[in-house]
């Protein structure tokens, strides 16, 4: 027998790849957060850092967002994708409401006396605050009353903050009686 040869094509198909995305967690600080990571794996030689990260949402304000890791594939591997959560938590801040006073028979403009906004400590942002006190009426008895506050958006969003308020004190003082004895007698008779 004489020798002979033949050939036939051999096709090696692409292997699958796998991407595992890992999220991240931050506290609100007014800046863009692009955290998270990804690892690519597959048969043979593959670059474990070949995934490209993209994000959903604004990634600045407190809330939940998504990091999406995409591997486009290479000569030997099909592409794949995965996603993971990114969380931006509210920044914890404290604010102490100041003290104010008025005399019996009058009221006080609490926003003017205490300020209508306060600094958050983040990027110069402020939050607005509206005050209330049971003692801020013309008929409130002489004494001390708590001052409470309700926080809302200022230059910053209240949804980015977990605000702890410390109550202020409103002091209602005695009114000074003016007039003479005749006036007082007329008041007593009325």
PDB file of C-alpha atoms in Angstrom:
ATOM      1  CA  UNK A   1       0.000   0.000   0.000  1.00  0.00           C
ATOM      2  CA  UNK A   2       1.107   3.402  -0.825  1.00  0.00           C
ATOM      3  CA  UNK A   3       0.626   6.162   1.749  1.00  0.00           C
ATOM      4  CA  UNK A   4      -2.097   8.760   1.441  1.00  0.00           C
ATOM      5  CA  UNK A   5      -3.234  11.883   3.182  1.00  0.00           C
ATOM      6  CA  UNK A   6      -6.462  13.721   3.717  1.00  0.00           C
ATOM      7  CA  UNK A   7      -7.521  16.778   5.635  1.00  0.00           C
ATOM      8  CA  UNK A   8     -10.693  17.937   7.298  1.00  0.00           C
ATOM      9  CA  UNK A   9     -11.466  21.223   8.970  1.00  0.00           C
ATOM     10  CA  UNK A  10     -11.573  21.341  12.761  1.00  0.00           C
ATOM     11  CA  UNK A  11     -13.764  24.054  14.200  1.00  0.00           C
ATOM     12  CA  UNK A  12     -13.187  25.224  17.749  1.00  0.00           C
ATOM     13  CA  UNK A  13     -16.166  27.257  18.880  1.00  0.00           C
ATOM     14  CA  UNK A  14     -16.035  30.144  21.276  1.00  0.00           C
ATOM     15  CA  UNK A  15     -16.348  29.349  24.972  1.00  0.00           C
ATOM     16  CA  UNK A  16     -18.824  31.020  27.261  1.00  0.00           C
ATOM     17  CA  UNK A  17     -17.689  33.694  29.655  1.00  0.00           C
ATOM     18  CA  UNK A  18     -19.023  34.745  33.003  1.00  0.00           C
ATOM     19  CA  UNK A  19     -19.046  38.194  34.595  1.00  0.00           C
ATOM     20  CA  UNK A  20     -19.609  38.666  38.328  1.00  0.00           C
ATOM     21  CA  UNK A  21     -20.391  42.266  39.301  1.00  0.00           C
ATOM     22  CA  UNK A  22     -19.981  43.562  42.839  1.00  0.00           C
ATOM     23  CA  UNK A  23     -21.825  46.641  44.062  1.00  0.00           C
ATOM     24  CA  UNK A  24     -20.780  49.210  46.628  1.00  0.00           C
ATOM     25  CA  UNK A  25     -22.177  51.391  49.398  1.00  0.00           C
ATOM     26  CA  UNK A  26     -21.566  55.087  50.075  1.00  0.00           C
ATOM     27  CA  UNK A  27     -22.873  57.888  52.279  1.00  0.00           C
ATOM     28  CA  UNK A  28     -24.254  61.011  50.587  1.00  0.00           C
ATOM     29  CA  UNK A  29     -21.547  63.634  50.135  1.00  0.00           C
ATOM     30  CA  UNK A  30     -22.811  65.505  47.071  1.00  0.00           C
ATOM     31  CA  UNK A  31     -20.352  63.859  44.673  1.00  0.00           C
ATOM     32  CA  UNK A  32     -20.702  61.326  41.861  1.00  0.00           C
ATOM     33  CA  UNK A  33     -20.152  57.722  42.989  1.00  0.00           C
ATOM     34  CA  UNK A  34     -18.870  55.227  40.410  1.00  0.00           C
ATOM     35  CA  UNK A  35     -18.026  52.285  42.640  1.00  0.00           C
ATOM     36  CA  UNK A  36     -18.415  48.612  42.095  1.00  0.00           C
ATOM     37  CA  UNK A  37     -16.212  46.118  40.311  1.00  0.00           C
ATOM     38  CA  UNK A  38     -16.385  43.051  38.091  1.00  0.00           C
ATOM     39  CA  UNK A  39     -14.410  39.902  37.395  1.00  0.00           C
ATOM     40  CA  UNK A  40     -14.568  38.053  34.066  1.00  0.00           C
ATOM     41  CA  UNK A  41     -13.877  34.315  33.872  1.00  0.00           C
ATOM     42  CA  UNK A  42     -13.977  31.640  31.201  1.00  0.00           C
ATOM     43  CA  UNK A  43     -12.065  28.716  29.711  1.00  0.00           C
ATOM     44  CA  UNK A  44      -8.452  29.271  28.738  1.00  0.00           C
ATOM     45  CA  UNK A  45      -6.807  32.646  28.939  1.00  0.00           C
ATOM     46  CA  UNK A  46      -9.134  35.569  29.633  1.00  0.00           C
ATOM     47  CA  UNK A  47      -8.506  39.027  31.080  1.00  0.00           C
ATOM     48  CA  UNK A  48     -10.343  39.091  34.444  1.00  0.00           C
ATOM     49  CA  UNK A  49     -10.544  42.908  34.293  1.00  0.00           C
ATOM     50  CA  UNK A  50     -11.980  43.128  30.764  1.00  0.00           C
ATOM     51  CA  UNK A  51     -15.526  44.110  31.818  1.00  0.00           C
ATOM     52  CA  UNK A  52     -16.687  47.678  31.219  1.00  0.00           C
ATOM     53  CA  UNK A  53     -18.774  49.225  34.018  1.00  0.00           C
ATOM     54  CA  UNK A  54     -21.801  51.433  33.377  1.00  0.00           C
ATOM     55  CA  UNK A  55     -24.383  52.805  35.804  1.00  0.00           C
ATOM     56  CA  UNK A  56     -28.085  53.544  36.091  1.00  0.00           C
ATOM     57  CA  UNK A  57     -29.380  56.637  37.872  1.00  0.00           C
ATOM     58  CA  UNK A  58     -27.639  59.858  38.893  1.00  0.00           C
ATOM     59  CA  UNK A  59     -25.294  58.198  41.434  1.00  0.00           C
ATOM     60  CA  UNK A  60     -25.178  61.426  43.489  1.00  0.00           C
ATOM     61  CA  UNK A  61     -28.341  61.580  45.594  1.00  0.00           C
ATOM     62  CA  UNK A  62     -29.233  59.101  48.319  1.00  0.00           C
ATOM     63  CA  UNK A  63     -30.924  56.021  46.894  1.00  0.00           C
ATOM     64  CA  UNK A  64     -30.325  52.714  45.110  1.00  0.00           C
ATOM     65  CA  UNK A  65     -28.586  52.499  41.745  1.00  0.00           C
ATOM     66  CA  UNK A  66     -27.152  49.715  39.594  1.00  0.00           C
ATOM     67  CA  UNK A  67     -23.651  48.999  38.301  1.00  0.00           C
ATOM     68  CA  UNK A  68     -23.758  46.986  35.070  1.00  0.00           C
ATOM     69  CA  UNK A  69     -20.627  45.016  34.102  1.00  0.00           C
ATOM     70  CA  UNK A  70     -20.367  44.053  30.421  1.00  0.00           C
ATOM     71  CA  UNK A  71     -17.735  41.844  28.783  1.00  0.00           C
ATOM     72  CA  UNK A  72     -18.037  42.232  25.005  1.00  0.00           C
ATOM     73  CA  UNK A  73     -16.287  38.939  24.321  1.00  0.00           C
ATOM     74  CA  UNK A  74     -12.999  38.249  22.554  1.00  0.00           C
ATOM     75  CA  UNK A  75     -11.681  35.922  19.848  1.00  0.00           C
ATOM     76  CA  UNK A  76     -12.206  32.897  22.096  1.00  0.00           C
ATOM     77  CA  UNK A  77     -15.166  33.862  24.309  1.00  0.00           C
ATOM     78  CA  UNK A  78     -18.738  35.012  23.946  1.00  0.00           C
ATOM     79  CA  UNK A  79     -19.699  38.171  25.814  1.00  0.00           C
ATOM     80  CA  UNK A  80     -21.606  38.245  29.098  1.00  0.00           C
ATOM     81  CA  UNK A  81     -23.040  40.727  31.562  1.00  0.00           C
ATOM     82  CA  UNK A  82     -24.024  41.037  35.225  1.00  0.00           C
ATOM     83  CA  UNK A  83     -25.304  43.757  37.529  1.00  0.00           C
ATOM     84  CA  UNK A  84     -25.171  44.622  41.227  1.00  0.00           C
ATOM     85  CA  UNK A  85     -26.680  47.294  43.486  1.00  0.00           C
ATOM     86  CA  UNK A  86     -24.960  50.518  44.510  1.00  0.00           C
ATOM     87  CA  UNK A  87     -26.461  52.213  47.577  1.00  0.00           C
ATOM     88  CA  UNK A  88     -25.967  55.817  48.627  1.00  0.00           C
ATOM     89  CA  UNK A  89     -27.167  56.229  52.208  1.00  0.00           C
ATOM     90  CA  UNK A  90     -28.499  59.457  53.684  1.00  0.00           C
ATOM     91  CA  UNK A  91     -25.938  61.597  55.500  1.00  0.00           C
ATOM     92  CA  UNK A  92     -26.654  61.781  59.234  1.00  0.00           C
ATOM     93  CA  UNK A  93     -26.664  65.341  60.544  1.00  0.00           C
ATOM     94  CA  UNK A  94     -27.795  67.058  63.744  1.00  0.00           C
ATOM     95  CA  UNK A  95     -29.229  70.521  64.227  1.00  0.00           C
ATOM     96  CA  UNK A  96     -30.031  72.254  67.501  1.00  0.00           C
ATOM     97  CA  UNK A  97     -32.966  74.630  67.330  1.00  0.00           C
ATOM     98  CA  UNK A  98     -32.129  77.862  69.120  1.00  0.00           C
ATOM     99  CA  UNK A  99     -34.083  79.598  71.864  1.00  0.00           C
ATOM    100  CA  UNK A 100     -36.468  82.543  71.519  1.00  0.00           C
ATOM    101  CA  UNK A 101     -38.683  84.679  73.754  1.00  0.00           C
ATOM    102  CA  UNK A 102     -41.669  86.987  73.701  1.00  0.00           C
ATOM    103  CA  UNK A 103     -43.874  88.642  76.305  1.00  0.00           C
ATOM    104  CA  UNK A 104     -47.420  87.672  77.141  1.00  0.00           C
ATOM    105  CA  UNK A 105     -49.866  89.170  74.649  1.00  0.00           C
ATOM    106  CA  UNK A 106     -47.498  88.996  71.687  1.00  0.00           C
ATOM    107  CA  UNK A 107     -45.806  86.412  69.446  1.00  0.00           C
ATOM    108  CA  UNK A 108     -42.362  86.059  67.898  1.00  0.00           C
ATOM    109  CA  UNK A 109     -41.436  85.368  64.267  1.00  0.00           C
ATOM    110  CA  UNK A 110     -39.469  82.176  64.899  1.00  0.00           C
ATOM    111  CA  UNK A 111     -37.957  82.032  61.395  1.00  0.00           C
ATOM    112  CA  UNK A 112     -36.624  85.595  61.788  1.00  0.00           C
ATOM    113  CA  UNK A 113     -35.366  84.907  65.315  1.00  0.00           C
ATOM    114  CA  UNK A 114     -33.830  81.477  64.651  1.00  0.00           C
ATOM    115  CA  UNK A 115     -33.087  81.456  60.937  1.00  0.00           C
ATOM    116  CA  UNK A 116     -35.093  79.865  58.142  1.00  0.00           C
ATOM    117  CA  UNK A 117     -32.220  77.618  56.953  1.00  0.00           C
ATOM    118  CA  UNK A 118     -29.218  75.816  58.422  1.00  0.00           C
ATOM    119  CA  UNK A 119     -25.991  74.418  56.958  1.00  0.00           C
ATOM    120  CA  UNK A 120     -25.740  70.652  56.433  1.00  0.00           C
ATOM    121  CA  UNK A 121     -21.949  70.457  56.374  1.00  0.00           C
ATOM    122  CA  UNK A 122     -22.012  68.963  52.842  1.00  0.00           C
ATOM    123  CA  UNK A 123     -20.853  71.126  49.912  1.00  0.00           C
ATOM    124  CA  UNK A 124     -22.286  74.295  51.485  1.00  0.00           C
ATOM    125  CA  UNK A 125     -25.831  72.907  51.152  1.00  0.00           C
ATOM    126  CA  UNK A 126     -28.612  74.225  53.369  1.00  0.00           C
ATOM    127  CA  UNK A 127     -31.946  72.819  54.470  1.00  0.00           C
ATOM    128  CA  UNK A 128     -34.994  74.936  55.201  1.00  0.00           C
ATOM    129  CA  UNK A 129     -36.676  74.694  58.580  1.00  0.00           C
ATOM    130  CA  UNK A 130     -40.119  75.824  59.744  1.00  0.00           C
ATOM    131  CA  UNK A 131     -40.776  76.143  63.484  1.00  0.00           C
ATOM    132  CA  UNK A 132     -43.740  75.653  65.755  1.00  0.00           C
ATOM    133  CA  UNK A 133     -44.365  76.132  69.456  1.00  0.00           C
ATOM    134  CA  UNK A 134     -47.514  75.913  71.566  1.00  0.00           C
ATOM    135  CA  UNK A 135     -46.219  79.001  73.396  1.00  0.00           C
ATOM    136  CA  UNK A 136     -46.171  81.197  70.317  1.00  0.00           C
ATOM    137  CA  UNK A 137     -49.684  82.641  70.756  1.00  0.00           C
ATOM    138  CA  UNK A 138     -50.865  85.880  72.327  1.00  0.00           C
ATOM    139  CA  UNK A 139     -52.730  83.899  74.997  1.00  0.00           C
ATOM    140  CA  UNK A 140     -49.883  81.551  75.992  1.00  0.00           C
ATOM    141  CA  UNK A 141     -49.279  81.614  79.745  1.00  0.00           C
ATOM    142  CA  UNK A 142     -45.982  82.878  81.091  1.00  0.00           C
ATOM    143  CA  UNK A 143     -43.488  79.976  81.104  1.00  0.00           C
ATOM    144  CA  UNK A 144     -41.339  77.861  78.800  1.00  0.00           C
ATOM    145  CA  UNK A 145     -42.411  75.827  75.787  1.00  0.00           C
ATOM    146  CA  UNK A 146     -40.610  73.550  73.359  1.00  0.00           C
ATOM    147  CA  UNK A 147     -39.812  74.740  69.839  1.00  0.00           C
ATOM    148  CA  UNK A 148     -40.077  72.008  67.209  1.00  0.00           C
ATOM    149  CA  UNK A 149     -39.016  72.100  63.569  1.00  0.00           C
ATOM    150  CA  UNK A 150     -39.952  70.573  60.228  1.00  0.00           C
ATOM    151  CA  UNK A 151     -37.133  70.277  57.691  1.00  0.00           C
ATOM    152  CA  UNK A 152     -37.583  70.700  53.935  1.00  0.00           C
ATOM    153  CA  UNK A 153     -35.407  71.296  50.881  1.00  0.00           C
ATOM    154  CA  UNK A 154     -33.148  74.322  50.817  1.00  0.00           C
ATOM    155  CA  UNK A 155     -30.205  74.359  48.433  1.00  0.00           C
ATOM    156  CA  UNK A 156     -29.946  70.651  49.328  1.00  0.00           C
ATOM    157  CA  UNK A 157     -32.621  67.954  49.260  1.00  0.00           C
ATOM    158  CA  UNK A 158     -33.978  66.762  52.610  1.00  0.00           C
ATOM    159  CA  UNK A 159     -34.134  63.245  51.110  1.00  0.00           C
ATOM    160  CA  UNK A 160     -30.312  63.153  51.173  1.00  0.00           C
ATOM    161  CA  UNK A 161     -30.182  63.644  54.943  1.00  0.00           C
ATOM    162  CA  UNK A 162     -31.219  61.856  58.104  1.00  0.00           C
ATOM    163  CA  UNK A 163     -31.718  64.898  60.350  1.00  0.00           C
ATOM    164  CA  UNK A 164     -31.832  64.747  64.134  1.00  0.00           C
ATOM    165  CA  UNK A 165     -33.320  67.910  65.633  1.00  0.00           C
ATOM    166  CA  UNK A 166     -32.758  69.022  69.221  1.00  0.00           C
ATOM    167  CA  UNK A 167     -35.687  71.108  70.483  1.00  0.00           C
ATOM    168  CA  UNK A 168     -35.306  74.765  71.336  1.00  0.00           C
ATOM    169  CA  UNK A 169     -37.026  76.642  74.154  1.00  0.00           C
ATOM    170  CA  UNK A 170     -39.534  79.470  73.806  1.00  0.00           C
ATOM    171  CA  UNK A 171     -39.835  81.614  76.922  1.00  0.00           C
ATOM    172  CA  UNK A 172     -43.008  83.658  77.429  1.00  0.00           C
ATOM    173  CA  UNK A 173     -42.326  86.517  79.840  1.00  0.00           C
ATOM    174  CA  UNK A 174     -44.635  88.767  81.820  1.00  0.00           C
ATOM    175  CA  UNK A 175     -46.022  91.752  80.003  1.00  0.00           C
ATOM    176  CA  UNK A 176     -45.332  95.160  81.479  1.00  0.00           C
ATOM    177  CA  UNK A 177     -48.498  96.868  82.642  1.00  0.00           C
ATOM    178  CA  UNK A 178     -48.714 100.450  81.477  1.00  0.00           C
ATOM    179  CA  UNK A 179     -51.168 103.114  82.513  1.00  0.00           C
ATOM    180  CA  UNK A 180     -52.259 104.714  85.762  1.00  0.00           C
ATOM    181  CA  UNK A 181     -54.503 103.690  88.619  1.00  0.00           C
ATOM    182  CA  UNK A 182     -57.574 104.988  86.824  1.00  0.00           C
ATOM    183  CA  UNK A 183     -56.802 102.843  83.809  1.00  0.00           C
ATOM    184  CA  UNK A 184     -56.218  99.811  86.035  1.00  0.00           C
ATOM    185  CA  UNK A 185     -59.469 100.383  87.890  1.00  0.00           C
ATOM    186  CA  UNK A 186     -61.315 100.570  84.569  1.00  0.00           C
ATOM    187  CA  UNK A 187     -59.704  97.271  83.485  1.00  0.00           C
ATOM    188  CA  UNK A 188     -60.656  95.611  86.769  1.00  0.00           C
ATOM    189  CA  UNK A 189     -64.291  96.688  86.374  1.00  0.00           C
ATOM    190  CA  UNK A 190     -64.598  95.453  82.819  1.00  0.00           C
TER     191      UNK A 190
END
